[in-house]
Tab-separated table of C-alpha atoms and ligand atoms in Angstrom:
chain	number	residue	atom	x	y	z
A	1	MET	CA	55.568	19.237	-17.872
A	2	GLU	CA	57.619	18.299	-20.876
A	3	VAL	CA	59.147	21.001	-22.976
A	4	ALA	CA	57.356	20.857	-26.293
A	5	GLY	CA	59.497	20.847	-29.414
A	6	PRO	CA	58.444	22.673	-32.571
A	7	SER	CA	54.909	21.431	-32.465
A	8	PHE	CA	52.030	20.957	-34.773
A	9	LEU	CA	50.326	23.728	-32.919
A	10	LEU	CA	53.057	26.278	-33.355
A	11	LEU	CA	52.753	25.662	-37.059
A	12	ILE	CA	49.043	26.280	-36.857
A	13	LEU	CA	49.660	29.467	-34.933
A	14	LEU	CA	52.005	30.675	-37.629
A	15	LEU	CA	49.408	29.895	-40.256
A	16	LEU	CA	46.889	31.733	-38.169
A	17	ALA	CA	48.865	34.928	-38.450
A	18	PRO	CA	46.432	37.249	-40.176
A	19	LEU	CA	46.615	37.372	-43.927
A	20	SER	CA	46.283	41.104	-44.097
A	21	VAL	CA	49.213	43.298	-45.052
A	22	HIS	CA	49.174	44.879	-41.615
A	23	SER	CA	51.345	42.873	-39.307
A	24	THR	CA	49.371	41.885	-36.274
A	25	PRO	CA	50.885	40.236	-33.220
A	26	PRO	CA	49.133	36.982	-32.227
A	27	PRO	CA	46.001	37.667	-30.185
A	28	TYR	CA	47.155	35.577	-27.215
A	29	LEU	CA	48.345	36.737	-23.816
A	30	SER	CA	51.225	34.309	-24.176
A	31	PRO	CA	51.462	32.570	-27.575
A	32	ALA	CA	54.237	30.124	-26.579
A	33	ILE	CA	52.546	28.970	-23.382
A	34	PHE	CA	49.218	28.611	-25.165
A	35	ALA	CA	50.742	26.448	-27.905
A	36	ALA	CA	52.546	24.124	-25.469
A	37	ASP	CA	49.624	23.859	-23.027
A	38	TYR	CA	47.134	23.199	-25.797
A	39	ASP	CA	49.291	20.377	-27.143
A	40	ASP	CA	49.569	18.846	-23.667
A	41	MET	CA	45.808	19.058	-23.324
A	42	LEU	CA	45.230	17.201	-26.593
A	43	GLU	CA	47.620	14.479	-25.447
A	44	SER	CA	46.518	13.892	-21.902
A	45	PHE	CA	43.314	15.546	-20.718
A	46	ARG	CA	40.670	13.131	-19.406
A	47	ILE	CA	37.250	14.051	-18.078
A	48	PHE	CA	34.793	11.775	-16.310
A	49	VAL	CA	31.101	12.605	-16.802
A	50	TYR	CA	28.604	11.599	-14.111
A	51	GLY	CA	25.469	10.078	-15.649
A	52	ALA	CA	26.992	10.214	-19.137
A	53	ARG	CA	24.207	8.049	-20.546
A	54	ARG	CA	21.379	10.322	-19.421
A	55	THR	CA	20.135	13.235	-21.488
A	56	PHE	CA	20.046	16.694	-19.964
A	57	LYS	CA	18.009	19.783	-20.762
A	58	PHE	CA	20.168	22.874	-20.548
A	59	LYS	CA	19.021	26.492	-20.808
A	60	SER	CA	21.440	27.540	-23.525
A	61	GLU	CA	22.597	26.108	-26.802
A	62	ALA	CA	26.227	26.603	-25.761
A	63	GLU	CA	25.787	24.215	-22.805
A	64	SER	CA	24.094	21.572	-24.964
A	65	LEU	CA	26.768	21.873	-27.646
A	66	PHE	CA	29.441	21.573	-25.008
A	67	LEU	CA	28.105	18.320	-23.532
A	68	ALA	CA	27.353	16.766	-26.926
A	69	SER	CA	30.844	17.670	-28.182
A	70	LEU	CA	32.463	16.405	-25.000
A	71	LEU	CA	30.718	13.038	-25.124
A	72	GLY	CA	31.908	12.525	-28.698
A	73	SER	CA	35.469	13.595	-27.954
A	74	PRO	CA	38.608	11.715	-26.906
A	75	PHE	CA	38.664	13.744	-23.669
A	76	VAL	CA	35.952	11.606	-22.093
A	77	THR	CA	36.946	8.620	-20.018
A	78	GLU	CA	34.772	5.964	-18.449
A	79	ASN	CA	37.495	5.264	-15.945
A	80	PRO	CA	37.236	7.882	-13.185
A	81	SER	CA	40.584	6.907	-11.690
A	82	GLU	CA	42.400	8.393	-14.713
A	83	ALA	CA	40.299	11.581	-14.846
A	84	HIS	CA	41.779	15.018	-14.220
A	85	LEU	CA	38.352	16.606	-13.880
A	86	PHE	CA	34.789	15.410	-13.216
A	87	PHE	CA	31.725	16.895	-14.925
A	88	VAL	CA	28.479	17.066	-12.918
A	89	PRO	CA	25.721	17.746	-15.453
A	90	PHE	CA	22.183	18.618	-14.367
A	91	ASP	CA	19.056	20.055	-16.004
A	92	GLY	CA	18.983	23.824	-16.411
A	93	ASP	CA	15.691	24.239	-14.558
A	94	LEU	CA	16.597	22.271	-11.405
A	95	SER	CA	15.921	24.012	-8.117
A	96	GLU	CA	18.924	24.640	-5.891
A	97	ARG	CA	17.609	21.962	-3.566
A	98	SER	CA	17.632	19.393	-6.326
A	99	VAL	CA	21.142	20.457	-7.365
A	100	ALA	CA	22.223	19.921	-3.757
A	101	ARG	CA	20.744	16.434	-3.949
A	102	VAL	CA	22.720	15.676	-7.107
A	103	VAL	CA	25.922	16.548	-5.253
A	104	ARG	CA	24.853	14.596	-2.168
A	105	ASP	CA	24.332	11.499	-4.312
A	106	ILE	CA	27.675	11.622	-6.107
A	107	ARG	CA	29.343	12.256	-2.761
A	108	ALA	CA	27.751	9.157	-1.312
A	109	ASP	CA	28.247	6.882	-4.330
A	110	LEU	CA	31.837	7.523	-5.378
A	111	PRO	CA	35.006	8.611	-3.533
A	112	TYR	CA	35.975	11.491	-5.867
A	113	TRP	CA	33.954	14.340	-4.426
A	114	ASN	CA	35.200	13.834	-0.873
A	115	ARG	CA	38.810	13.727	-2.090
A	116	THR	CA	38.833	17.418	-3.036
A	117	LEU	CA	35.415	18.603	-1.830
A	118	GLY	CA	34.564	19.299	-5.443
A	119	ALA	CA	37.664	21.253	-6.489
A	120	ASP	CA	38.343	18.943	-9.430
A	121	HIS	CA	34.707	18.991	-10.503
A	122	PHE	CA	32.827	21.331	-12.844
A	123	TYR	CA	29.218	21.947	-13.842
A	124	ALA	CA	27.269	23.962	-16.414
A	125	SER	CA	24.668	26.512	-15.393
A	126	CYS	CA	23.757	29.262	-17.831
A	127	ASP	CA	22.613	31.710	-15.142
A	128	GLY	CA	25.044	30.429	-12.523
A	129	ILE	CA	24.047	29.200	-9.076
A	130	GLY	CA	23.983	31.296	-5.915
A	131	PHE	CA	25.735	30.685	-2.609
A	132	GLY	CA	23.260	28.457	-0.796
A	133	SER	CA	23.534	27.443	2.832
A	134	ASP	CA	23.349	23.726	2.133
A	135	ARG	CA	26.778	22.129	2.497
A	136	ASN	CA	26.604	20.312	-0.861
A	137	LEU	CA	25.573	23.417	-2.734
A	138	LEU	CA	28.154	25.569	-1.000
A	139	GLU	CA	30.998	23.229	-1.881
A	140	LEU	CA	29.815	23.063	-5.489
A	141	LYS	CA	29.630	26.846	-5.721
A	142	LYS	CA	32.872	27.595	-3.884
A	143	ASN	CA	35.113	24.808	-5.110
A	144	SER	CA	33.914	23.576	-8.491
A	145	VAL	CA	34.359	25.373	-11.804
A	146	GLN	CA	31.134	26.864	-13.159
A	147	LEU	CA	30.570	27.051	-16.916
A	148	SER	CA	28.072	29.840	-17.430
A	149	CYS	CA	26.673	31.963	-20.221
A	150	PHE	CA	28.163	35.275	-21.298
A	151	PRO	CA	27.178	37.848	-20.244
A	152	GLY	CA	26.492	36.459	-16.781
A	153	SER	CA	23.880	37.538	-14.327
A	154	GLY	CA	25.204	39.690	-11.505
A	155	GLY	CA	27.373	38.214	-8.809
A	156	ARG	CA	27.145	34.601	-9.854
A	157	PHE	CA	30.491	34.401	-11.622
A	158	VAL	CA	33.664	33.878	-9.603
A	159	PRO	CA	36.595	35.367	-11.560
A	160	HIS	CA	39.636	33.113	-12.121
A	161	LYS	CA	37.641	30.029	-11.085
A	162	ASP	CA	34.611	30.066	-13.383
A	163	VAL	CA	34.594	29.963	-17.184
A	164	ALA	CA	32.260	31.918	-19.490
A	165	LEU	CA	30.979	29.823	-22.383
A	166	LEU	CA	31.417	31.318	-25.823
A	167	PRO	CA	27.993	32.346	-27.140
A	168	ALA	CA	26.600	29.857	-29.642
A	169	GLY	CA	26.373	32.538	-32.334
A	170	VAL	CA	23.951	33.551	-35.028
A	171	ALA	CA	25.975	31.980	-37.801
A	172	PRO	CA	25.469	28.391	-38.727
A	173	ALA	CA	28.452	27.268	-36.704
A	174	GLY	CA	31.756	27.187	-38.491
A	175	GLU	CA	30.421	28.417	-41.781
A	176	GLY	CA	32.886	30.284	-43.905
A	177	GLU	CA	36.469	31.253	-43.372
A	178	PRO	CA	37.605	34.251	-41.425
A	179	ARG	CA	37.893	37.153	-43.799
A	180	GLY	CA	38.530	40.854	-43.834
A	181	LEU	CA	37.791	43.236	-46.655
A	182	SER	CA	38.705	42.176	-50.154
A	183	SER	CA	40.684	44.701	-52.137
A	184	ASN	CA	37.720	46.169	-54.022
A	185	GLU	CA	35.687	46.767	-50.847
A	186	THR	CA	35.889	49.831	-48.670
A	187	ILE	CA	34.709	50.690	-45.187
A	188	GLU	CA	31.259	52.229	-45.428
A	189	HIS	CA	30.376	52.770	-41.798
A	190	LEU	CA	32.215	53.806	-38.695
A	191	ALA	CA	30.023	51.489	-36.667
A	192	TYR	CA	27.234	48.991	-37.006
A	193	ALA	CA	24.673	48.083	-34.360
A	194	ARG	CA	21.735	45.747	-34.104
A	195	LEU	CA	18.854	46.997	-32.022
A	196	GLY	CA	18.719	43.845	-29.940
A	197	ALA	CA	22.342	44.262	-28.956
A	198	ILE	CA	21.803	47.615	-27.214
A	199	LYS	CA	19.574	47.687	-24.133
A	200	ASP	CA	19.242	51.435	-23.700
A	201	PRO	CA	16.632	52.731	-26.203
A	202	GLY	CA	17.658	56.351	-25.572
A	203	LEU	CA	21.228	55.609	-26.541
A	204	VAL	CA	20.090	53.848	-29.719
A	205	HIS	CA	17.948	56.817	-30.608
A	206	ARG	CA	20.812	59.292	-30.203
A	207	LEU	CA	23.273	57.058	-32.039
A	208	GLY	CA	20.776	56.621	-34.835
A	209	GLY	CA	20.988	60.216	-36.063
A	210	ASP	CA	24.621	59.878	-37.106
A	211	PRO	CA	25.286	59.073	-40.783
A	212	GLY	CA	28.481	57.199	-39.848
A	213	LEU	CA	26.456	54.697	-37.874
A	214	LEU	CA	24.216	52.038	-39.250
A	215	ILE	CA	21.614	50.716	-36.859
A	216	GLU	CA	19.041	48.148	-37.846
A	217	SER	CA	16.821	45.628	-36.151
A	218	GLU	CA	17.499	42.615	-38.326
A	219	PRO	CA	19.585	42.469	-41.478
A	220	SER	CA	17.482	41.180	-44.367
A	221	ASP	CA	19.602	38.086	-44.941
A	222	ARG	CA	22.849	36.406	-44.055
A	223	GLU	CA	24.760	37.900	-46.974
A	224	THR	CA	23.667	41.434	-46.130
A	225	PHE	CA	24.601	40.843	-42.511
A	226	GLU	CA	28.094	39.666	-43.454
A	227	ARG	CA	28.600	42.632	-45.745
A	228	ARG	CA	27.564	45.000	-42.957
A	229	LEU	CA	30.123	43.422	-40.653
A	230	ALA	CA	32.900	43.489	-43.239
A	231	MET	CA	32.235	47.100	-44.161
A	232	SER	CA	31.998	48.548	-40.660
A	233	GLU	CA	34.981	49.346	-38.513
A	234	PHE	CA	33.235	48.778	-35.218
A	235	CYS	CA	30.297	46.727	-33.997
A	236	LEU	CA	28.427	47.986	-30.956
A	237	PHE	CA	27.424	45.724	-28.084
A	238	ASP	CA	25.881	46.564	-24.767
A	239	TYR	CA	27.133	44.425	-21.885
A	240	GLY	CA	24.013	42.523	-20.912
A	241	GLY	CA	22.422	42.845	-24.361
A	242	ASP	CA	22.585	40.319	-27.179
A	243	VAL	CA	26.226	39.346	-27.633
A	244	SER	CA	25.566	36.141	-29.543
A	245	TRP	CA	27.041	37.554	-32.774
A	246	ILE	CA	30.304	38.820	-31.282
A	247	GLY	CA	32.215	35.950	-32.930
A	248	ASP	CA	30.615	36.766	-36.304
A	249	ALA	CA	31.606	40.409	-35.956
A	250	MET	CA	35.206	39.466	-35.211
A	251	ARG	CA	35.383	37.017	-38.088
A	252	PHE	CA	34.621	39.849	-40.492
A	253	GLY	CA	37.041	42.242	-38.836
A	254	CYS	CA	34.373	44.352	-37.128
A	255	VAL	CA	35.971	45.394	-33.825
A	256	PRO	CA	33.547	44.867	-30.917
A	257	VAL	CA	32.780	47.971	-28.895
A	258	VAL	CA	31.344	46.959	-25.549
A	259	ILE	CA	29.387	49.592	-23.679
A	260	THR	CA	29.827	48.890	-19.989
A	261	ASP	CA	30.141	50.878	-16.804
A	262	ARG	CA	32.256	48.428	-14.876
A	263	PRO	CA	35.137	46.104	-15.625
A	264	ILE	CA	33.885	42.894	-17.197
A	265	GLN	CA	35.200	39.901	-15.314
A	266	ASP	CA	33.458	37.164	-17.250
A	267	LEU	CA	34.705	37.845	-20.785
A	268	PRO	CA	35.046	34.566	-22.671
A	269	LEU	CA	38.695	33.472	-23.000
A	270	ILE	CA	39.757	36.211	-20.610
A	271	ASP	CA	42.832	34.255	-19.511
A	272	VAL	CA	43.856	33.358	-23.077
A	273	LEU	CA	43.221	36.339	-25.359
A	274	ARG	CA	44.448	39.912	-25.293
A	275	TRP	CA	41.027	41.522	-25.248
A	276	GLN	CA	42.492	45.004	-24.990
A	277	GLU	CA	43.873	44.456	-28.507
A	278	MET	CA	40.581	43.198	-29.923
A	279	ALA	CA	37.811	45.228	-28.402
A	280	VAL	CA	37.016	48.717	-27.171
A	281	PHE	CA	35.329	49.200	-23.807
A	282	VAL	CA	33.452	52.464	-23.276
A	283	GLY	CA	31.265	53.687	-20.445
A	284	SER	CA	27.703	54.835	-21.078
A	285	GLY	CA	28.227	58.043	-19.077
A	286	GLY	CA	29.258	60.057	-22.131
A	287	GLY	CA	26.141	58.919	-23.995
A	288	ALA	CA	26.094	58.554	-27.758
A	289	GLU	CA	28.569	61.425	-28.180
A	290	GLY	CA	31.018	59.766	-25.833
A	291	VAL	CA	30.864	56.495	-27.759
A	292	LYS	CA	31.389	58.227	-31.103
A	293	ARG	CA	34.217	60.387	-29.765
A	294	ALA	CA	36.027	57.326	-28.399
A	295	LEU	CA	35.805	55.583	-31.766
A	296	ARG	CA	36.693	58.564	-33.942
A	297	GLY	CA	39.655	59.334	-31.665
A	298	MET	CA	41.419	56.054	-32.310
A	299	ALA	CA	44.534	55.975	-34.471
A	300	ARG	CA	44.130	54.300	-37.857
A	301	GLU	CA	46.983	51.826	-37.403
A	302	ARG	CA	45.616	50.759	-34.049
A	303	VAL	CA	42.200	50.053	-35.538
A	304	GLU	CA	43.770	48.070	-38.383
A	305	ARG	CA	45.801	46.038	-35.885
A	306	MET	CA	42.678	45.352	-33.869
A	307	ARG	CA	40.774	44.233	-36.953
A	308	GLY	CA	43.590	41.788	-37.685
A	309	SER	CA	43.533	40.446	-34.108
A	310	CYS	CA	39.767	39.981	-34.274
A	311	VAL	CA	39.956	37.947	-37.469
A	312	ALA	CA	42.825	35.859	-36.047
A	313	ALA	CA	40.978	35.120	-32.801
A	314	SER	CA	37.568	34.515	-34.327
A	315	ARG	CA	37.999	30.795	-34.989
A	316	HIS	CA	38.055	30.294	-31.232
A	317	PHE	CA	34.440	31.543	-31.141
A	318	ALA	CA	32.941	29.067	-33.616
A	319	TRP	CA	30.961	26.075	-32.364
A	320	ASN	CA	31.454	23.433	-35.057
A	321	ARG	CA	29.741	20.096	-35.431
A	322	PRO	CA	31.756	18.004	-35.178
A	323	PRO	CA	34.254	20.129	-33.258
A	324	GLN	CA	37.368	21.371	-35.094
A	325	PRO	CA	40.797	22.070	-33.625
A	326	LEU	CA	41.009	25.388	-31.755
A	327	ASP	CA	37.274	26.087	-31.968
A	328	ALA	CA	34.886	27.128	-29.184
A	329	PHE	CA	34.540	23.614	-27.797
A	330	HIS	CA	38.297	23.065	-27.654
A	331	MET	CA	38.834	26.468	-26.081
A	332	VAL	CA	36.355	25.750	-23.282
A	333	VAL	CA	38.105	22.423	-22.675
A	334	TYR	CA	41.437	24.269	-22.745
A	335	GLN	CA	40.290	26.643	-20.021
A	336	LEU	CA	39.198	23.676	-17.930
A	337	TRP	CA	42.637	22.146	-18.491
A	338	LEU	CA	44.209	25.336	-17.125
A	339	ARG	CA	42.133	24.858	-13.977
A	340	ARG	CA	42.913	21.206	-13.352
A	341	HIS	CA	45.467	21.969	-10.663
A	342	THR	CA	43.106	23.900	-8.446
A	343	ILE	CA	43.898	23.669	-4.782
A	344	ARG	CA	42.997	20.296	-3.430
A	345	TYR	CA	41.286	20.426	-0.095
A	346	ALA	CA	42.874	17.314	1.373
A	347	ARG	CA	40.637	15.667	3.870
A	348	ARG	CA	42.568	14.630	6.962
A	349	ASP	CA	41.623	11.342	8.465
A	350	TRP	CA	43.103	11.071	11.921
A	351	SER	CA	41.425	7.872	12.911
B	401	NAG	C1	31.955	11.286	1.841
B	401	NAG	O1	31.880	11.956	3.102
B	401	NAG	C2	30.607	11.937	3.705
B	401	NAG	C3	30.673	12.687	5.009
B	401	NAG	O2	31.247	13.930	4.830
B	401	NAG	C4	30.137	10.506	3.965
B	401	NAG	O3	28.817	10.505	4.474
B	401	NAG	C5	30.195	9.722	2.653
B	401	NAG	O4	29.885	8.375	2.890
B	401	NAG	C6	31.558	9.840	2.006
B	401	NAG	N1	31.536	9.175	0.732
B	401	NAG	C7	32.200	8.061	0.458
B	401	NAG	C8	32.011	7.503	-0.909
B	401	NAG	O5	32.915	7.528	1.260
B	402	NAG	C1	34.680	42.439	-55.375
B	402	NAG	O1	35.280	41.460	-56.177
B	402	NAG	C2	34.717	40.165	-56.082
B	402	NAG	C3	35.511	39.237	-56.946
B	402	NAG	O2	36.875	39.441	-56.783
B	402	NAG	C4	33.259	40.204	-56.501
B	402	NAG	O3	32.682	38.930	-56.342
B	402	NAG	C5	32.506	41.213	-55.657
B	402	NAG	O4	31.183	41.336	-56.094
B	402	NAG	C6	33.197	42.577	-55.704
B	402	NAG	N1	32.548	43.477	-54.750
B	402	NAG	C7	32.198	44.714	-55.064
B	402	NAG	C8	31.604	45.510	-53.939
B	402	NAG	O5	32.382	45.204	-56.169
């Protein structure tokens, strides 16, 4: 890999530094590596799409947006011999048997699958596919990168190999600039929650009695919703509930609080962003009191830093049409780029 000079991207990263008075470190695990890798990706990444002329019916908007954005992007190549990765699209409602047939066909028609047994291939499946016994399905599941929805359904996400798609969001994609509070606004609520985002009705009920918490089913309109986000310190999510507005929350500096009883392995951008600096993870064991105690116990400066990190990272959550630099589409492609050197299962031919 070439050593990147002072790049266009580093400039962008500097500009991205939050505008607030609180100095916030960049929200990336490794800002320098991200900048250089992202630049390399823009320069060189090529993806071959099987059946690119067909239309596919996916289960989630994120999958559809991904394929549409990909087909309109410079990453697509019609020449498979220059591709780094191969995309195997299929309809969201296909049975596992039919998916196996898709793999069998591309294996028979073109030499690329056999070369790596699928390790340089990827596919999109909102719910993820299981480990079937069929050879084609097994290779797809074990070797290829799965793009699936967040949060995933149990056991179908393989950490470090698979990629969680960023949720397609409530906001009309890309609308508005990231913003925090303006100087004449003040925090009104410790935390904000939408009923649909919390699965446990008992927890909602007990949280609801607290004047510091605002819980509602649906905000009356977009403007009200944005004001709620901007004027709350924390936004509550239940892992497994509706997380589609997590990017909106972050854009307005509302720090996501994710209620979960086990480590989350399929967080979007888990190998790019410093989630520990942008979100709070609390167990449900302590109930509503436990959640409130965790939030009230946090130091002011830490919360301000987290709000800054959220705003800085939020552009990576926006699905724009057409795609914009560093947005959700580009970040999914970036994570695929990071996986392009997966182990190749060389097939030995002794004959
Ligand atoms: C790939 O390998 C399978 C056997 O594992 C074989 O049947 C198939 O013809 C091969 N594909 C190509 C394009 O050579
Ligand atoms: C804050 O100021 C802006 C203009 O600077 C104004 O549009 C907005 O209504 C004000 N908000 C409040 C809560 O007073």
